[in-house]
CSV table of C-alpha atoms and ligand atoms in Angstrom, one decimal:
chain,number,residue,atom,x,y,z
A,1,UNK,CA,5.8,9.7,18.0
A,2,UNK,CA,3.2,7.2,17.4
A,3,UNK,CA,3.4,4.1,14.5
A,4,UNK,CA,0.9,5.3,12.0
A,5,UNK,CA,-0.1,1.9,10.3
A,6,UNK,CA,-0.4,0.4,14.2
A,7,UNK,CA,-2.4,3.8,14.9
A,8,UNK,CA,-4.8,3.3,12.0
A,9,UNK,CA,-5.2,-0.6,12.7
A,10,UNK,CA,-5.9,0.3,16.2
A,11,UNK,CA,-8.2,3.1,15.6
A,12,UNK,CA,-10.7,1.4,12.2
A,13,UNK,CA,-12.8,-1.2,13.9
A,14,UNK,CA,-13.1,-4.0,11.1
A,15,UNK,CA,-16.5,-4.1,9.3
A,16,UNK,CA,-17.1,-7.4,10.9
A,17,UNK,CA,-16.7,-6.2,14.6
A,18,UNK,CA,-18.7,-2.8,13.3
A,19,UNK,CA,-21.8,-4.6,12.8
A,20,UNK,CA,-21.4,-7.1,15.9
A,21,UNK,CA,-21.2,-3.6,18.1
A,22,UNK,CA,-24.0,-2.2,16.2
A,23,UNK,CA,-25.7,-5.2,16.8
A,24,UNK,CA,-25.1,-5.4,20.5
A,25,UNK,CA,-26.4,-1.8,20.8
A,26,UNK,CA,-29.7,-2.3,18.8
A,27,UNK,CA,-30.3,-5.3,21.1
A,28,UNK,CA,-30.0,-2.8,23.6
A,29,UNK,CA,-33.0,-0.9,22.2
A,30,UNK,CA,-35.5,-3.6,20.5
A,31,UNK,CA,-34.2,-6.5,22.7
A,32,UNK,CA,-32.1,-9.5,21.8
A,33,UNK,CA,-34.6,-11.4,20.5
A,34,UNK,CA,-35.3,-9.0,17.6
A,35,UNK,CA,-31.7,-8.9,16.3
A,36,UNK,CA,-31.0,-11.4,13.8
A,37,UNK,CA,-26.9,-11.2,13.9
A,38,UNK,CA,-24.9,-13.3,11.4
A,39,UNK,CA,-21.8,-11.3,11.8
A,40,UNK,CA,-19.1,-12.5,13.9
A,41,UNK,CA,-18.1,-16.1,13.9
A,42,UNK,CA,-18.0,-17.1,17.6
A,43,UNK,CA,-18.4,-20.9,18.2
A,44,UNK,CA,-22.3,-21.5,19.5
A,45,UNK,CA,-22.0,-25.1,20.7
A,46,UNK,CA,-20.1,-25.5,24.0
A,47,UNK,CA,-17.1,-26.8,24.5
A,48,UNK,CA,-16.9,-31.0,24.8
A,49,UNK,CA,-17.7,-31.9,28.5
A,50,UNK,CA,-14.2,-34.1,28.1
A,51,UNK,CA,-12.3,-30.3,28.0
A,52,UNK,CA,-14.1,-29.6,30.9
A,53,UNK,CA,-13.6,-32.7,33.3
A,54,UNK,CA,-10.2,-32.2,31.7
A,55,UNK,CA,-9.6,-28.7,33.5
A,56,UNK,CA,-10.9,-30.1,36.4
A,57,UNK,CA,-8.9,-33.5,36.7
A,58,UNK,CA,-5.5,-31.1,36.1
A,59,UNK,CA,-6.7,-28.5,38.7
A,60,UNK,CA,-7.2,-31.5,41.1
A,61,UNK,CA,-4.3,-33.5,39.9
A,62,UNK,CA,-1.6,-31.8,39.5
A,63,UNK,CA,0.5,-29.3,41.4
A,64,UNK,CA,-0.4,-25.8,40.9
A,65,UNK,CA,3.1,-24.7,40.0
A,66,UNK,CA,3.3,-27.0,37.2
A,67,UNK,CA,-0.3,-25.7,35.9
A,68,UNK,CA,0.3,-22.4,35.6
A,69,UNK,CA,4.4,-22.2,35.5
A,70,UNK,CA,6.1,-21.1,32.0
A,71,UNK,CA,6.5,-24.3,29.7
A,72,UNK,CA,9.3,-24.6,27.6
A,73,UNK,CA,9.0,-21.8,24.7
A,74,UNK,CA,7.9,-24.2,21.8
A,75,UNK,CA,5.3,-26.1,24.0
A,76,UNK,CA,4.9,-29.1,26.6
A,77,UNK,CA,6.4,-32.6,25.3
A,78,UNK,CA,3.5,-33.7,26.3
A,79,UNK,CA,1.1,-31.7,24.2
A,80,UNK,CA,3.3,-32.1,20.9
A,81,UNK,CA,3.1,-35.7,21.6
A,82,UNK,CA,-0.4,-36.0,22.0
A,83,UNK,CA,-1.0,-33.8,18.6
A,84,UNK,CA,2.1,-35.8,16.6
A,85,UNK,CA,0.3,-39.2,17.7
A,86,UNK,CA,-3.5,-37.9,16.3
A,87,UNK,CA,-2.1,-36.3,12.9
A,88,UNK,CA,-0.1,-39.8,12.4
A,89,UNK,CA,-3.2,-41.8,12.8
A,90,UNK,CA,-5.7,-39.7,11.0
A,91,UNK,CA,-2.9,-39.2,8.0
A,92,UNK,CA,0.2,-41.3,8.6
A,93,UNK,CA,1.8,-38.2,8.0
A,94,UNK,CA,5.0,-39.2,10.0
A,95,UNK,CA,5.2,-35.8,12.3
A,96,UNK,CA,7.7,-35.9,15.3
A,97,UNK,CA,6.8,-33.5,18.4
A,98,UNK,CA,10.0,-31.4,17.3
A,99,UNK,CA,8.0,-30.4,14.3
A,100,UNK,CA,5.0,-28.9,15.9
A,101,UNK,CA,5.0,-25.1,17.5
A,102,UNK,CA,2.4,-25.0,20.0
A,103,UNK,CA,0.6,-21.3,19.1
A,104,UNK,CA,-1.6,-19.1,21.0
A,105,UNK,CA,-4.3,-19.7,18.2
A,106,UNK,CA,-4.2,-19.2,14.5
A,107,UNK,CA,-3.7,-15.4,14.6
A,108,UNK,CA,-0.7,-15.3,16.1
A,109,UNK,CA,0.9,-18.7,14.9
A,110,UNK,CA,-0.1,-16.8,11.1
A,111,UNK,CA,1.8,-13.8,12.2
A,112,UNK,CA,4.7,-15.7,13.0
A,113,UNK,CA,5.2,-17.8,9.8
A,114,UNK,CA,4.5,-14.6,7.2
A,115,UNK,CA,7.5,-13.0,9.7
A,116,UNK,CA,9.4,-16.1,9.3
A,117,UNK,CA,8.9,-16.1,5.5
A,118,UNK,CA,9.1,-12.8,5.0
A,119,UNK,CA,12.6,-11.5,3.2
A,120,UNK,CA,13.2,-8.3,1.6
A,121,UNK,CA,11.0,-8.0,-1.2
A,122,UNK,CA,8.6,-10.9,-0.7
A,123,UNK,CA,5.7,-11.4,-1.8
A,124,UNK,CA,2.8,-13.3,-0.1
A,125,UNK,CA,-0.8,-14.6,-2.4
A,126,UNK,CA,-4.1,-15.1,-0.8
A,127,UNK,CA,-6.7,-16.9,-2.4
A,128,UNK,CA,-10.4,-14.8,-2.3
A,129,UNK,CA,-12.4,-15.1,-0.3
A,130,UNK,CA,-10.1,-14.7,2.9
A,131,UNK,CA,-10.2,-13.6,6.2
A,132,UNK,CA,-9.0,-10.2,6.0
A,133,UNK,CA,-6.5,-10.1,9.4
A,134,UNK,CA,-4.3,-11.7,6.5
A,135,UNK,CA,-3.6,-8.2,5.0
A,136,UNK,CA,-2.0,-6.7,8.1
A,137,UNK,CA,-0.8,-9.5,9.2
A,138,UNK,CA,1.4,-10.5,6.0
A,139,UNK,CA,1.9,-6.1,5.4
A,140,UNK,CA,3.7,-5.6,9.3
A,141,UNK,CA,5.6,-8.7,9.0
A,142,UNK,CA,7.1,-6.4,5.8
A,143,UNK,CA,6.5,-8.5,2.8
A,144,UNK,CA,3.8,-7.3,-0.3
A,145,UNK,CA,0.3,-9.1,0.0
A,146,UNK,CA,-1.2,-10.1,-3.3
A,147,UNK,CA,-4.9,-11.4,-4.0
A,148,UNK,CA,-5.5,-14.0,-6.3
A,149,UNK,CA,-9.2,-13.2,-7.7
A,150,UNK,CA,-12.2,-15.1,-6.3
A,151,UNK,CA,-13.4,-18.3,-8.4
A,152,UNK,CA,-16.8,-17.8,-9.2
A,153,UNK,CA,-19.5,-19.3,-8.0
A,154,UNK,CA,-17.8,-22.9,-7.1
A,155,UNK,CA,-14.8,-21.1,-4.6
A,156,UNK,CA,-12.0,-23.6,-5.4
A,157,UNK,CA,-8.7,-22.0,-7.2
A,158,UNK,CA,-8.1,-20.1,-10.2
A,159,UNK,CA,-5.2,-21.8,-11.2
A,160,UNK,CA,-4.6,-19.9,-14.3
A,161,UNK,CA,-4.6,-16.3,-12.0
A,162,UNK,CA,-2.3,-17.9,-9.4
A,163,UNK,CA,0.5,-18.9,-12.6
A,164,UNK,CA,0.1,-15.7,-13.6
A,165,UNK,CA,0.6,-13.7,-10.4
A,166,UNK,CA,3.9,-15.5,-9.1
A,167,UNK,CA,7.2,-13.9,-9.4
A,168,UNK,CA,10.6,-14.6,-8.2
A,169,UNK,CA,9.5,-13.0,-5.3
A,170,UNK,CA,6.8,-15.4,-4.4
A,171,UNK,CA,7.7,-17.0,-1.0
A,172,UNK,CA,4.1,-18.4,-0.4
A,173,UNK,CA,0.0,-19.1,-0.9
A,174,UNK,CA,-2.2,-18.8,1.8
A,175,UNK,CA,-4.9,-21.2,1.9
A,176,UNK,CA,-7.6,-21.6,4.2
A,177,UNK,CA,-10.3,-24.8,3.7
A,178,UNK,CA,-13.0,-25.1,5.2
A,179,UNK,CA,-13.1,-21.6,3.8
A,180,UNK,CA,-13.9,-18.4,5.9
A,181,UNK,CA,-16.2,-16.9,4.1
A,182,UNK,CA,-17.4,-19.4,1.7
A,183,UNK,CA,-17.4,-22.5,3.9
A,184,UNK,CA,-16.4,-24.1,0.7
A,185,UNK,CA,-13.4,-26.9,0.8
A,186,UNK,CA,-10.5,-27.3,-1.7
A,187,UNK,CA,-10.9,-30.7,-3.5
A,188,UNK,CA,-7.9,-32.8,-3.4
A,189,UNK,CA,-8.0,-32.5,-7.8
A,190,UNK,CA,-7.9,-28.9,-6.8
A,191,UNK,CA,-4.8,-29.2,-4.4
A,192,UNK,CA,-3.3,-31.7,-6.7
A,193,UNK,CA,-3.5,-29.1,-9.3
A,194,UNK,CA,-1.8,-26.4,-7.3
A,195,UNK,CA,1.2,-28.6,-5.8
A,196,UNK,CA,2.5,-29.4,-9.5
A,197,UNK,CA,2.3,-26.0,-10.4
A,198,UNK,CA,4.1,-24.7,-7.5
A,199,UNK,CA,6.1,-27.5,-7.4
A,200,UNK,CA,7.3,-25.9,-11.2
A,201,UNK,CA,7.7,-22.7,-10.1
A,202,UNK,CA,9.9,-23.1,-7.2
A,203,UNK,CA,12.4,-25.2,-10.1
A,204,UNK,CA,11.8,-22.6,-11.9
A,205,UNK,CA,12.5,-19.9,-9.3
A,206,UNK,CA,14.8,-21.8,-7.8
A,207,UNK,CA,13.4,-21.5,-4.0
A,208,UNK,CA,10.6,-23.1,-2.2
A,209,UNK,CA,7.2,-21.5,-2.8
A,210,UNK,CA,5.4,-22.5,0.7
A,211,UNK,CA,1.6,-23.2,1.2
A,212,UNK,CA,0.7,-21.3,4.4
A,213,UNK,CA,-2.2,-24.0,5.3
A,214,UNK,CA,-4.4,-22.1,7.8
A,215,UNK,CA,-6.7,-24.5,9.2
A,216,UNK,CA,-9.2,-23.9,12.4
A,217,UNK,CA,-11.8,-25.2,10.6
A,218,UNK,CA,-10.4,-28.5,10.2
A,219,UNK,CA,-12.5,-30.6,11.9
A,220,UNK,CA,-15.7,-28.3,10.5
A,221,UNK,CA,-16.7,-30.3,7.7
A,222,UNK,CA,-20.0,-32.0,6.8
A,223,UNK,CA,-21.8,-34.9,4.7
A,224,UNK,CA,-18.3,-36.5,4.7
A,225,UNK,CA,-16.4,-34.7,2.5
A,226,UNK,CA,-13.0,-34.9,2.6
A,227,UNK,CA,-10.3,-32.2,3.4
A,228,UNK,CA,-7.1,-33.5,2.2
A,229,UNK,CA,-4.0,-33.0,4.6
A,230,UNK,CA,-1.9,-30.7,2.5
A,231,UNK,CA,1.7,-31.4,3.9
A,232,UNK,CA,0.6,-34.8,2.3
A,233,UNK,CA,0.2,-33.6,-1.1
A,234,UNK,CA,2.5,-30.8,-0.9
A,235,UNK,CA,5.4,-31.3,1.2
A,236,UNK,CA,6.6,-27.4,1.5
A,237,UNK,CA,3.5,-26.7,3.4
A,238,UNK,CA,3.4,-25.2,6.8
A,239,UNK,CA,0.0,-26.1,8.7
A,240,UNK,CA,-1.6,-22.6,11.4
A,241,UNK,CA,-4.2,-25.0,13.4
A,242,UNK,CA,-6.2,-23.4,16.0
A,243,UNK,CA,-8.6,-25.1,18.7
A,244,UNK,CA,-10.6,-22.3,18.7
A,245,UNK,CA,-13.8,-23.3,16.7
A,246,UNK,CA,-13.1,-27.5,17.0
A,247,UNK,CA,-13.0,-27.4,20.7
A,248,UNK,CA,-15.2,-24.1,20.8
A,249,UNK,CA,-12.2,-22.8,22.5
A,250,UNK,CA,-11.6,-19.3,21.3
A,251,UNK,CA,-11.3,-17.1,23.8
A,252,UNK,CA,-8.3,-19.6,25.5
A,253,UNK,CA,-5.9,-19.4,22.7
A,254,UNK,CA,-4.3,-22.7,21.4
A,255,UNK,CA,-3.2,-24.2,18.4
A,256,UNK,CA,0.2,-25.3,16.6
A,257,UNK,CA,2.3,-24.8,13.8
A,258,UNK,CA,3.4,-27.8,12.1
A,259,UNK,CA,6.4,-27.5,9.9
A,260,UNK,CA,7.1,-30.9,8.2
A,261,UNK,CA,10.3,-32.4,8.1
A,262,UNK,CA,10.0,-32.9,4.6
A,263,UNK,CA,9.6,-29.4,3.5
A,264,UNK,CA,12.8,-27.7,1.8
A,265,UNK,CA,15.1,-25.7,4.8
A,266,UNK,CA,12.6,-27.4,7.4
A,267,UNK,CA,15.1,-27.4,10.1
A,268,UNK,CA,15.5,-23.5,9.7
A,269,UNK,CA,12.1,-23.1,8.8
A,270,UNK,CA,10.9,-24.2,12.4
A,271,UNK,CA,13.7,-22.2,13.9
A,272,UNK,CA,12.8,-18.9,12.0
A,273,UNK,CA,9.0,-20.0,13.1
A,274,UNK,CA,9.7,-19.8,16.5
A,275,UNK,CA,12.3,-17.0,16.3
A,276,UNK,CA,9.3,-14.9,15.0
A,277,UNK,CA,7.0,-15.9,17.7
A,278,UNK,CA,9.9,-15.0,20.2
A,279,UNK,CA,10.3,-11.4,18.7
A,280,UNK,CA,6.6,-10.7,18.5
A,281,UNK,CA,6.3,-12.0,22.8
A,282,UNK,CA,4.2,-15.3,21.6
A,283,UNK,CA,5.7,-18.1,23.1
A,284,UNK,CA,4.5,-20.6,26.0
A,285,UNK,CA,1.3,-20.8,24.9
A,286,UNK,CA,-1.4,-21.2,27.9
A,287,UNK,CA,0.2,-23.8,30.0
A,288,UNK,CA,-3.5,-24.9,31.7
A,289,UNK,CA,-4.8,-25.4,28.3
A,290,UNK,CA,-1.3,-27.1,26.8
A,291,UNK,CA,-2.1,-29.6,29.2
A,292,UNK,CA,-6.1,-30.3,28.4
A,293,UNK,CA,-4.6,-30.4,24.5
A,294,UNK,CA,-2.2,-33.7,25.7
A,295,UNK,CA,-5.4,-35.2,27.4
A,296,UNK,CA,-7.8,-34.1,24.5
A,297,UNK,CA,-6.2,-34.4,21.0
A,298,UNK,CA,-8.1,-37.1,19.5
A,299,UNK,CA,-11.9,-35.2,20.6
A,300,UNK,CA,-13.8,-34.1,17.4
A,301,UNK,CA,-17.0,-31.7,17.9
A,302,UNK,CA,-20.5,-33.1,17.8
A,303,UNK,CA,-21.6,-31.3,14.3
A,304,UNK,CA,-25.2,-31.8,14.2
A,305,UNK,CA,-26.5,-28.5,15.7
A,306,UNK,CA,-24.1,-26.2,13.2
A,307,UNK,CA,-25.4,-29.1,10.6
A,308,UNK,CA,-28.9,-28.6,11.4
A,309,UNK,CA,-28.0,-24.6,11.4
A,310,UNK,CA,-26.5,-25.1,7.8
A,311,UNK,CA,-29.0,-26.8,6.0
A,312,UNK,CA,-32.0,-25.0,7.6
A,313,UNK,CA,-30.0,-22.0,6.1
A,314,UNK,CA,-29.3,-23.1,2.9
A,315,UNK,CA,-32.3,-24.8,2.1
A,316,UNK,CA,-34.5,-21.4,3.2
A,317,UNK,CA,-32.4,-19.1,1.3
A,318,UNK,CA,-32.1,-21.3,-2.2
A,319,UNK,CA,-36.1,-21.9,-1.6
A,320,UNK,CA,-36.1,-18.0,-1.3
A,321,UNK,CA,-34.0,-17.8,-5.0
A,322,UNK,CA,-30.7,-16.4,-3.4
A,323,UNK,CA,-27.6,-18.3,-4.7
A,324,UNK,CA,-25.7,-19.6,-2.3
A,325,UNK,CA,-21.8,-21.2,-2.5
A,326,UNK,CA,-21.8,-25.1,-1.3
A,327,UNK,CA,-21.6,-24.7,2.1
A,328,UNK,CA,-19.5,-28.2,3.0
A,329,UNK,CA,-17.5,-26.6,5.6
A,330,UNK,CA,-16.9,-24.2,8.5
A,331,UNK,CA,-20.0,-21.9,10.0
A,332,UNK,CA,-20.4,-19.8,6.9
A,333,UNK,CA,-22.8,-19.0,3.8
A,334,UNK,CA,-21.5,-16.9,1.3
A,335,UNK,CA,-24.5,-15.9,-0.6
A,336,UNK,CA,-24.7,-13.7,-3.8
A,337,UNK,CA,-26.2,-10.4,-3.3
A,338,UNK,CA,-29.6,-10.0,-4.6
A,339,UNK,CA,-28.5,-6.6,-7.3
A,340,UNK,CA,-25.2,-7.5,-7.4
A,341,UNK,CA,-24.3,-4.8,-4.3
A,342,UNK,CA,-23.7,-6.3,-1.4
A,343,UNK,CA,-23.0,-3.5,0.8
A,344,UNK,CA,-26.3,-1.9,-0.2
A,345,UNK,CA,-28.2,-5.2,0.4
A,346,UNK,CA,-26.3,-5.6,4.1
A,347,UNK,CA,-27.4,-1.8,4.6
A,348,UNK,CA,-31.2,-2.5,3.8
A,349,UNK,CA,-30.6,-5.9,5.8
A,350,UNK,CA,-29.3,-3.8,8.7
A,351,UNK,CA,-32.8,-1.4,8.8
A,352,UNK,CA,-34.5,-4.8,9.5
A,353,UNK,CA,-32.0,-5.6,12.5
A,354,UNK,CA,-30.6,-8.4,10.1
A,355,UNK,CA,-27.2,-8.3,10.2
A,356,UNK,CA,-24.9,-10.3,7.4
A,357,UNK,CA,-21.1,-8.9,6.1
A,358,UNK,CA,-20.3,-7.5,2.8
A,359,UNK,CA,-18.2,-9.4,1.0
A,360,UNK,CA,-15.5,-6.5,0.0
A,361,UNK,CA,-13.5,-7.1,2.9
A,362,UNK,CA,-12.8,-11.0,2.2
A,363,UNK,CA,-11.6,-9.7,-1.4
A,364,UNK,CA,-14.7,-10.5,-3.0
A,365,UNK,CA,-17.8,-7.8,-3.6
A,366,UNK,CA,-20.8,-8.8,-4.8
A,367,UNK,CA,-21.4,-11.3,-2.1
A,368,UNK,CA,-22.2,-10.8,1.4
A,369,UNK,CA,-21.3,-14.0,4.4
A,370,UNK,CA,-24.0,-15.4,7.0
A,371,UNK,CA,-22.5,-17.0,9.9
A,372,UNK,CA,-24.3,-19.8,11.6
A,373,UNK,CA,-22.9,-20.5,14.5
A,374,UNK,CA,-26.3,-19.0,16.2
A,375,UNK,CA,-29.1,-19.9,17.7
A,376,UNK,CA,-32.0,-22.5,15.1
A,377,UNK,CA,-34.5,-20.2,16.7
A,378,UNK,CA,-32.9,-17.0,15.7
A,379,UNK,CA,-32.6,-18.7,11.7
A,380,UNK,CA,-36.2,-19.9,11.5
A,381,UNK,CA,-37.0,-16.3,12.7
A,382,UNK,CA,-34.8,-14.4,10.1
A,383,UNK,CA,-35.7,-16.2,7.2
A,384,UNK,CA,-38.9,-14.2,6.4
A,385,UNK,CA,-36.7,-11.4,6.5
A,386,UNK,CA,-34.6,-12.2,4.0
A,387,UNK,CA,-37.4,-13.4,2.0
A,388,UNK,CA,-38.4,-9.6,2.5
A,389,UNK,CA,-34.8,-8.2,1.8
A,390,UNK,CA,-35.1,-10.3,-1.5
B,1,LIG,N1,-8.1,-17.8,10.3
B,1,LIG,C1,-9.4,-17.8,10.0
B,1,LIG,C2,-9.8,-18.2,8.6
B,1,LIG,C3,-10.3,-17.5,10.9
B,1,LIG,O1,-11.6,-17.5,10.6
B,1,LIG,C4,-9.9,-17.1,12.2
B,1,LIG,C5,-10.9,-16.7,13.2
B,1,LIG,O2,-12.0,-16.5,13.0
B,1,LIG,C6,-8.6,-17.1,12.5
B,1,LIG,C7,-7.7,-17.5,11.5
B,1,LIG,C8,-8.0,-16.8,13.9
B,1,LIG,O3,-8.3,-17.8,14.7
B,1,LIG,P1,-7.7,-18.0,16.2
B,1,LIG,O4,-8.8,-17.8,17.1
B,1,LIG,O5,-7.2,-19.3,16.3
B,1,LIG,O6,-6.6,-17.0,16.3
């Protein structure tokens, strides 16, 4: 007797990981160099040296028991500290170490809040694009996922959709800006505009409506633009922050949960946050890296290679007459397929070993996503291929 829905996640490869393994074996064959793979969004700039002399000093420094013993199940003092301290200064945002949930990255510390949240009947809103682990994540923790329809071409909200699909059952929004896939940001206007109307729903309702703020893109964010601090503008927001692309840290899993005091039940909130990530096995987060996070929580990533990557990008494929979303944040292009099909055009892209992802699996067809955390090389290379493919 085998879970069928755990079976057939286990078993379907997503599309994104599809065309990465496709990719990997046709670099086998015609050689890396003649690959051109946009698919998978692993960071491409190293880690900041300071991580690194920070694994080192604590290797040298500090007993080896204490390095790689359990920490307490919500996270190191230390490390909650350390985060509490850089949120206050960057946003005054008043957050005390027993707010923050140190997470193995944003994939689990999602999984835990949608559990948290989710009571019988509930129903969870994502805003297209998204990143599609939300569907099984929100559908095993047991509560009903609903897509608010994409906003065409500018990728803020579609504020008129998201009054219409609430319901009692509502318990929460997911956001996620910088976006994955459209690298677009939410404007504070925009975030503004979606706190008052939640804000009258959940009087209306009478219970909270949450904004599940999933953030590893944070610190992603180019030519200044701002990205408001939610919990700021919306006080029932809980914050899934993730080191994994700011520190190029993926493969070490770390991150929080932030829960602000001020949101509605916050006290319970936390404690059904950490329940969840006690039932699902996720707690004491990598105690090596818990320690490099106390010692590095102020570092910000040097953006000018994923900068240089972006406009290059943007300014070849607009020159080339594709349309192509803002692109203020994150490592991604979400570009409007030339025909309107974008699983034909990545098919056609994929016989010239250029390899981009339909949009259909973010919640939003038509388009297809180019992620540029690769090599210049490899994007001065592709673009007469897509001038080709156009
Ligand atoms: N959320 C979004 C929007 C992502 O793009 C990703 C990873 O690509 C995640 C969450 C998961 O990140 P983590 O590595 O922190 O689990």
């Amino acid at each position: 007797m085998i879970n069928q829905t755990c079976y057939e996640l286990g078993s379907n490869r997503s599309c994104i990981r599809e065309l990465f393994e496709y990719g990997r074996g046709r670099a086998a064959v015609v050689g890396n160099e003649n690959v051109f793979d946009y698919s998978l969004g692993n960071p491409s700039i190293p880690a900041p040296a300071e991580v690194e002399q920070a694994i080192r000093d604590i290797l040298t420094d500090t007993n080896s028991l204490a390095i790689h013993g359990y920490t307490s199940a919500i996270g190191d003092l230390a490390t909650r500290q350390a985060i509490a301290d850089d949120l206050n200064d960057r946003y005054n945002a008043g957050v005390r170490p027993e707010d923050l949930f140190i997470g193995c990255g944003a994939a689990p510390e999602l999984v835990s809040v949608f559990r948290a949240l989710a009571v019988p009947g509930a129903e969870i809103l994502a805003v297209a694009p998204y990143f599609p682990e939300y569907k099984p994540f929100v559908e095993c923790a047991g509560a009903t996922f609903k897509v608010v329809p994409p906003d065409v071409p500018g990728f803020q909200i579609k504020l008129e959709a998201v009054e219409q699909m609430i319901t009692e059952n509502t318990v929460a929004i997911i956001l996620n800006s910088p976006n994955n896939p459209a690298g677009t940001v939410y404007t504070r206007k925009t975030l503004e505009e979606l706190a008052a109307l939640l804000t009258a729903k959940s009087a209306q309702y009478g219970h909270p409506i949450y904004i599940v703020a999933d953030e590893p893109y944070r610190e992603l964010v180019y030519g200044g633009v701002e990205v408001p601090f939610i919990p700021n503008i919306y006080p029932n927001t809980l914050v899934c922050y993730s080191y994994s692309k700011s520190l190029s840290l993926p493969g070490e899993r770390i991150g929080y949960v932030y829960v602000p005091k001020q949101a509605t039940d916050a006290g319970a909130l936390y404690a059904a946050v950490a329940g969840a990530a006690r039932a699902a096995g996720h707690v004491c987060a990598p105690s090596l890296l818990q320690k490099v996070i106390a010692r590095c929580a102020k570092l910000r990533p040097d953006l000018e290679s994923y900068d240089r990557n972006r406009r290059t990008l943007y300014e070849g494929l607009t020159a080339l007459g594709y349309e192509v979303a803002k692109p203020d944040g994150a490592f991604y292009l979400f570009v409007k397929a030339p025909g309107g099909d974008a699983n034909a055009f990545s098919e056609k892209a994929k016989q010239k070993d250029l390899l981009v992802v339909p949009g259909d699996g973010f919640g939003c067809p038509g388009y297809f996503r180019v992620c540029y955390c690769v090599s210049y090389d490899m994007i001065v290379r592709s673009l007469p291929v897509f001038g080709q493919l156009i």
